[in-house]
Amino acid sequence: MTNAILQTLHLMEIHLSWALRKAPSIVELERDTMRELKGHYKEIHDASFSPDGKYLASGSNDKTIRIWDVNSGKEIHKMSHKRTVQSVQFSHDGRMIVSGSADRMVAIWDVILGKRLKVFDKHKDEVYRARFSPDDKFIVSGSADKTIRIWDVESGEQLKIYKDLDMVYDVKYFSDGKTIVSCGMGTTICLWD
């Protein structure tokens, strides 16, 4: 699988920080809180705006994904995994959310209905990140099992598996939809084709 690595960047240090808060806040540039969205009762790991900015999805240690109406601040849907929700992202058309969880699953959810559409369950350890491709046809996921997996959204089939040397904390598609960047516990950033 090393031929799949296009380039490896060795870094002395990567400083990543995030604040684990019990209520996600929508904040203006002046850092004044516009609205607090309350519902989660444990730390929040990820949040994502819908492409039109009307909705916000959040994933938490309380094992839930919550969809919020940004204007009213009201919770619209609450969906559940069996363990901590590590990541959430809206599809580019805004109709679906992909989530990654400590229950080793990647799931796709219908935004309007608040229902699970598909589950991808081949990871052997918790999933830290799951992201849609730019055309929403594929999902890439990264896991503590040291793999990056590519999934077909329509069929649910696992298309590719890349093996990394370390746990994979983050994965993203480049805008071309072909290249994937990953980073994790190690000191390298990998680009995959």
mmCIF file of C-alpha atoms in Angstrom:
data_model
loop_
_atom_site.group_PDB
_atom_site.id
_atom_site.type_symbol
_atom_site.label_atom_id
_atom_site.label_comp_id
_atom_site.label_asym_id
_atom_site.label_seq_id
_atom_site.Cartn_x
_atom_site.Cartn_y
_atom_site.Cartn_z
ATOM 1 C CA MET A 1 0.000 0.000 0.000
ATOM 2 C CA THR A 2 2.984 2.351 0.203
ATOM 3 C CA ASN A 3 2.616 3.103 -3.519
ATOM 4 C CA ALA A 4 -0.656 4.830 -2.632
ATOM 5 C CA ILE A 5 1.218 7.461 -0.680
ATOM 6 C CA LEU A 6 1.869 10.378 -3.014
ATOM 7 C CA GLN A 7 3.859 12.407 -0.583
ATOM 8 C CA THR A 8 4.752 12.276 3.088
ATOM 9 C CA LEU A 9 5.540 15.402 5.055
ATOM 10 C CA HIS A 10 7.531 14.897 8.234
ATOM 11 C CA LEU A 11 6.647 17.393 10.922
ATOM 12 C CA MET A 12 8.485 18.060 14.151
ATOM 13 C CA GLU A 13 5.254 19.001 15.923
ATOM 14 C CA ILE A 14 1.602 19.313 15.114
ATOM 15 C CA HIS A 15 -0.362 21.407 17.557
ATOM 16 C CA LEU A 16 -4.045 20.599 17.487
ATOM 17 C CA SER A 17 -6.381 22.038 20.017
ATOM 18 C CA TRP A 18 -10.064 22.158 20.531
ATOM 19 C CA ALA A 19 -12.336 23.133 23.346
ATOM 20 C CA LEU A 20 -14.676 20.486 24.613
ATOM 21 C CA ARG A 21 -17.788 22.366 25.640
ATOM 22 C CA LYS A 22 -21.141 21.136 26.793
ATOM 23 C CA ALA A 23 -23.041 23.510 24.440
ATOM 24 C CA PRO A 24 -21.818 24.495 20.965
ATOM 25 C CA SER A 25 -21.932 28.250 20.439
ATOM 26 C CA ILE A 26 -22.429 30.166 17.215
ATOM 27 C CA VAL A 27 -20.026 33.062 17.559
ATOM 28 C CA GLU A 28 -19.564 36.383 15.734
ATOM 29 C CA LEU A 29 -16.072 37.640 14.913
ATOM 30 C CA GLU A 30 -16.099 39.768 18.064
ATOM 31 C CA ARG A 31 -16.548 36.528 20.014
ATOM 32 C CA ASP A 32 -19.932 37.540 21.393
ATOM 33 C CA THR A 33 -22.184 34.525 21.762
ATOM 34 C CA MET A 34 -25.207 34.813 19.488
ATOM 35 C CA ARG A 35 -26.937 31.701 20.739
ATOM 36 C CA GLU A 36 -26.159 28.649 22.825
ATOM 37 C CA LEU A 37 -27.597 25.369 21.642
ATOM 38 C CA LYS A 38 -28.302 23.218 24.669
ATOM 39 C CA GLY A 39 -29.145 19.540 24.642
ATOM 40 C CA HIS A 40 -25.959 17.497 24.884
ATOM 41 C CA TYR A 41 -25.047 16.503 28.424
ATOM 42 C CA LYS A 42 -21.453 15.415 27.722
ATOM 43 C CA GLU A 43 -18.521 16.830 25.763
ATOM 44 C CA ILE A 44 -19.015 17.686 22.094
ATOM 45 C CA HIS A 45 -16.428 16.330 19.650
ATOM 46 C CA ASP A 46 -17.491 17.836 16.325
ATOM 47 C CA ALA A 47 -19.942 20.241 14.720
ATOM 48 C CA SER A 48 -20.797 20.984 11.097
ATOM 49 C CA PHE A 49 -22.953 23.584 9.322
ATOM 50 C CA SER A 50 -25.226 22.558 6.468
ATOM 51 C CA PRO A 51 -24.157 24.087 3.120
ATOM 52 C CA ASP A 52 -27.070 26.570 3.223
ATOM 53 C CA GLY A 53 -26.245 27.546 6.825
ATOM 54 C CA LYS A 54 -29.737 26.714 8.115
ATOM 55 C CA TYR A 55 -28.732 23.707 10.203
ATOM 56 C CA LEU A 56 -25.940 22.656 12.518
ATOM 57 C CA ALA A 57 -25.088 19.049 13.371
ATOM 58 C CA SER A 58 -23.146 18.148 16.514
ATOM 59 C CA GLY A 59 -21.675 14.877 17.782
ATOM 60 C CA SER A 60 -21.010 14.144 21.437
ATOM 61 C CA ASN A 61 -19.723 11.827 24.144
ATOM 62 C CA ASP A 62 -23.402 11.368 25.054
ATOM 63 C CA LYS A 63 -23.589 9.032 21.996
ATOM 64 C CA THR A 64 -25.870 11.370 20.058
ATOM 65 C CA ILE A 65 -25.922 13.426 16.907
ATOM 66 C CA ARG A 66 -28.167 16.430 17.177
ATOM 67 C CA ILE A 67 -29.430 18.580 14.327
ATOM 68 C CA TRP A 68 -30.211 22.176 15.233
ATOM 69 C CA ASP A 69 -32.100 24.959 13.478
ATOM 70 C CA VAL A 70 -29.537 27.775 13.493
ATOM 71 C CA ASN A 71 -32.085 30.641 13.462
ATOM 72 C CA SER A 72 -34.323 29.396 16.259
ATOM 73 C CA GLY A 73 -31.715 27.420 18.216
ATOM 74 C CA LYS A 74 -34.155 24.510 18.478
ATOM 75 C CA GLU A 75 -33.110 20.887 18.306
ATOM 76 C CA ILE A 76 -34.769 19.281 15.279
ATOM 77 C CA HIS A 77 -33.513 15.695 15.513
ATOM 78 C CA LYS A 78 -31.558 13.508 17.903
ATOM 79 C CA MET A 79 -29.993 10.315 16.513
ATOM 80 C CA SER A 80 -27.867 7.787 18.379
ATOM 81 C CA HIS A 81 -24.782 5.630 18.043
ATOM 82 C CA LYS A 82 -23.843 2.991 20.637
ATOM 83 C CA ARG A 83 -20.767 4.955 21.774
ATOM 84 C CA THR A 84 -19.209 8.426 21.466
ATOM 85 C CA VAL A 85 -19.835 10.297 18.212
ATOM 86 C CA GLN A 86 -16.410 11.502 17.043
ATOM 87 C CA SER A 87 -17.316 13.276 13.792
ATOM 88 C CA VAL A 88 -20.238 14.694 11.824
ATOM 89 C CA GLN A 89 -20.384 16.279 8.377
ATOM 90 C CA PHE A 90 -23.201 17.370 6.078
ATOM 91 C CA SER A 91 -23.168 16.186 2.491
ATOM 92 C CA HIS A 92 -22.521 18.941 -0.038
ATOM 93 C CA ASP A 93 -26.182 18.866 -1.115
ATOM 94 C CA GLY A 94 -27.247 19.159 2.557
ATOM 95 C CA ARG A 95 -29.551 16.112 2.484
ATOM 96 C CA MET A 96 -27.371 13.699 4.491
ATOM 97 C CA ILE A 97 -24.976 13.618 7.430
ATOM 98 C CA VAL A 98 -22.096 11.175 7.789
ATOM 99 C CA SER A 99 -20.926 10.282 11.289
ATOM 100 C CA GLY A 100 -17.984 8.373 12.716
ATOM 101 C CA SER A 101 -18.191 6.790 16.155
ATOM 102 C CA ALA A 102 -16.267 4.979 18.859
ATOM 103 C CA ASP A 103 -18.664 2.068 18.208
ATOM 104 C CA ARG A 104 -16.476 1.338 15.108
ATOM 105 C CA MET A 105 -19.222 2.419 12.736
ATOM 106 C CA VAL A 106 -19.660 5.001 10.024
ATOM 107 C CA ALA A 107 -23.304 5.931 9.430
ATOM 108 C CA ILE A 108 -25.273 8.031 6.949
ATOM 109 C CA TRP A 109 -28.339 9.887 8.213
ATOM 110 C CA ASP A 110 -31.272 11.579 6.450
ATOM 111 C CA VAL A 111 -31.324 15.223 7.583
ATOM 112 C CA ILE A 112 -35.060 15.801 7.050
ATOM 113 C CA LEU A 113 -36.293 12.549 8.613
ATOM 114 C CA GLY A 114 -33.562 12.175 11.245
ATOM 115 C CA LYS A 115 -33.253 8.482 10.352
ATOM 116 C CA ARG A 116 -30.233 6.284 9.703
ATOM 117 C CA LEU A 117 -29.919 5.313 6.029
ATOM 118 C CA LYS A 118 -26.783 3.128 6.015
ATOM 119 C CA VAL A 119 -24.127 1.703 8.324
ATOM 120 C CA PHE A 120 -20.556 0.825 7.339
ATOM 121 C CA ASP A 121 -19.110 -1.513 9.966
ATOM 122 C CA LYS A 122 -15.769 -2.918 8.768
ATOM 123 C CA HIS A 123 -13.476 -0.876 11.048
ATOM 124 C CA LYS A 124 -11.896 -2.880 13.892
ATOM 125 C CA ASP A 125 -11.581 0.065 16.302
ATOM 126 C CA GLU A 126 -13.188 3.453 16.883
ATOM 127 C CA VAL A 127 -13.714 5.772 13.916
ATOM 128 C CA TYR A 128 -12.251 9.233 14.496
ATOM 129 C CA ARG A 129 -13.327 10.876 11.250
ATOM 130 C CA ALA A 130 -15.695 10.295 8.328
ATOM 131 C CA ARG A 131 -16.076 12.702 5.398
ATOM 132 C CA PHE A 132 -18.007 12.882 2.124
ATOM 133 C CA SER A 133 -16.241 13.255 -1.211
ATOM 134 C CA PRO A 134 -16.947 16.562 -3.038
ATOM 135 C CA ASP A 135 -19.589 14.830 -5.224
ATOM 136 C CA ASP A 136 -21.157 12.995 -2.221
ATOM 137 C CA LYS A 137 -20.701 9.620 -3.964
ATOM 138 C CA PHE A 138 -18.028 8.330 -1.577
ATOM 139 C CA ILE A 139 -17.069 8.491 2.086
ATOM 140 C CA VAL A 140 -13.563 8.317 3.512
ATOM 141 C CA SER A 141 -13.098 7.226 7.125
ATOM 142 C CA GLY A 142 -10.087 7.105 9.441
ATOM 143 C CA SER A 143 -9.805 4.931 12.514
ATOM 144 C CA ALA A 144 -7.802 3.874 15.538
ATOM 145 C CA ASP A 145 -7.413 0.553 13.679
ATOM 146 C CA LYS A 146 -4.742 2.324 11.554
ATOM 147 C CA THR A 147 -6.800 2.193 8.370
ATOM 148 C CA ILE A 148 -8.362 4.598 5.934
ATOM 149 C CA ARG A 149 -11.377 3.174 4.147
ATOM 150 C CA ILE A 150 -13.276 4.365 1.089
ATOM 151 C CA TRP A 151 -16.995 3.554 0.912
ATOM 152 C CA ASP A 152 -19.557 3.805 -1.897
ATOM 153 C CA VAL A 153 -22.520 5.830 -0.580
ATOM 154 C CA GLU A 154 -25.094 4.233 -2.894
ATOM 155 C CA SER A 155 -24.155 0.545 -2.556
ATOM 156 C CA GLY A 156 -22.579 0.630 0.920
ATOM 157 C CA GLU A 157 -19.627 -1.342 -0.439
ATOM 158 C CA GLN A 158 -16.102 -0.842 0.901
ATOM 159 C CA LEU A 159 -14.072 0.088 -2.194
ATOM 160 C CA LYS A 160 -10.537 0.544 -0.819
ATOM 161 C CA ILE A 161 -8.575 0.138 2.350
ATOM 162 C CA TYR A 162 -5.269 1.890 3.021
ATOM 163 C CA LYS A 163 -3.109 0.801 5.944
ATOM 164 C CA ASP A 164 -1.320 3.484 7.922
ATOM 165 C CA LEU A 165 1.426 3.020 10.502
ATOM 166 C CA ASP A 166 -0.503 4.845 13.220
ATOM 167 C CA MET A 167 -4.027 5.639 14.360
ATOM 168 C CA VAL A 168 -5.758 7.938 11.858
ATOM 169 C CA TYR A 169 -7.301 10.979 13.546
ATOM 170 C CA ASP A 170 -8.389 12.974 10.502
ATOM 171 C CA VAL A 171 -9.081 12.404 6.806
ATOM 172 C CA LYS A 172 -10.312 14.760 4.094
ATOM 173 C CA TYR A 173 -10.859 14.749 0.373
ATOM 174 C CA PHE A 174 -9.026 17.288 -1.745
ATOM 175 C CA SER A 175 -11.353 19.310 -4.003
ATOM 176 C CA ASP A 176 -10.498 17.043 -6.981
ATOM 177 C CA GLY A 177 -12.278 14.165 -5.207
ATOM 178 C CA LYS A 178 -9.350 11.847 -5.947
ATOM 179 C CA THR A 179 -6.701 12.752 -3.389
ATOM 180 C CA ILE A 180 -7.133 12.148 0.340
ATOM 181 C CA VAL A 181 -5.081 13.667 3.141
ATOM 182 C CA SER A 182 -4.702 11.887 6.468
ATOM 183 C CA CYS A 183 -2.982 12.590 9.753
ATOM 184 C CA GLY A 184 -2.893 10.836 13.053
ATOM 185 C CA MET A 185 -0.869 9.732 16.007
ATOM 186 C CA GLY A 186 2.412 9.814 14.084
ATOM 187 C CA THR A 187 4.394 12.807 12.855
ATOM 188 C CA THR A 188 3.516 12.514 9.170
ATOM 189 C CA ILE A 189 0.757 13.801 6.943
ATOM 190 C CA CYS A 190 -0.016 11.397 4.096
ATOM 191 C CA LEU A 191 -1.585 12.058 0.714
ATOM 192 C CA TRP A 192 -3.319 9.074 -0.896
ATOM 193 C CA ASP A 193 -4.594 8.606 -4.447
#
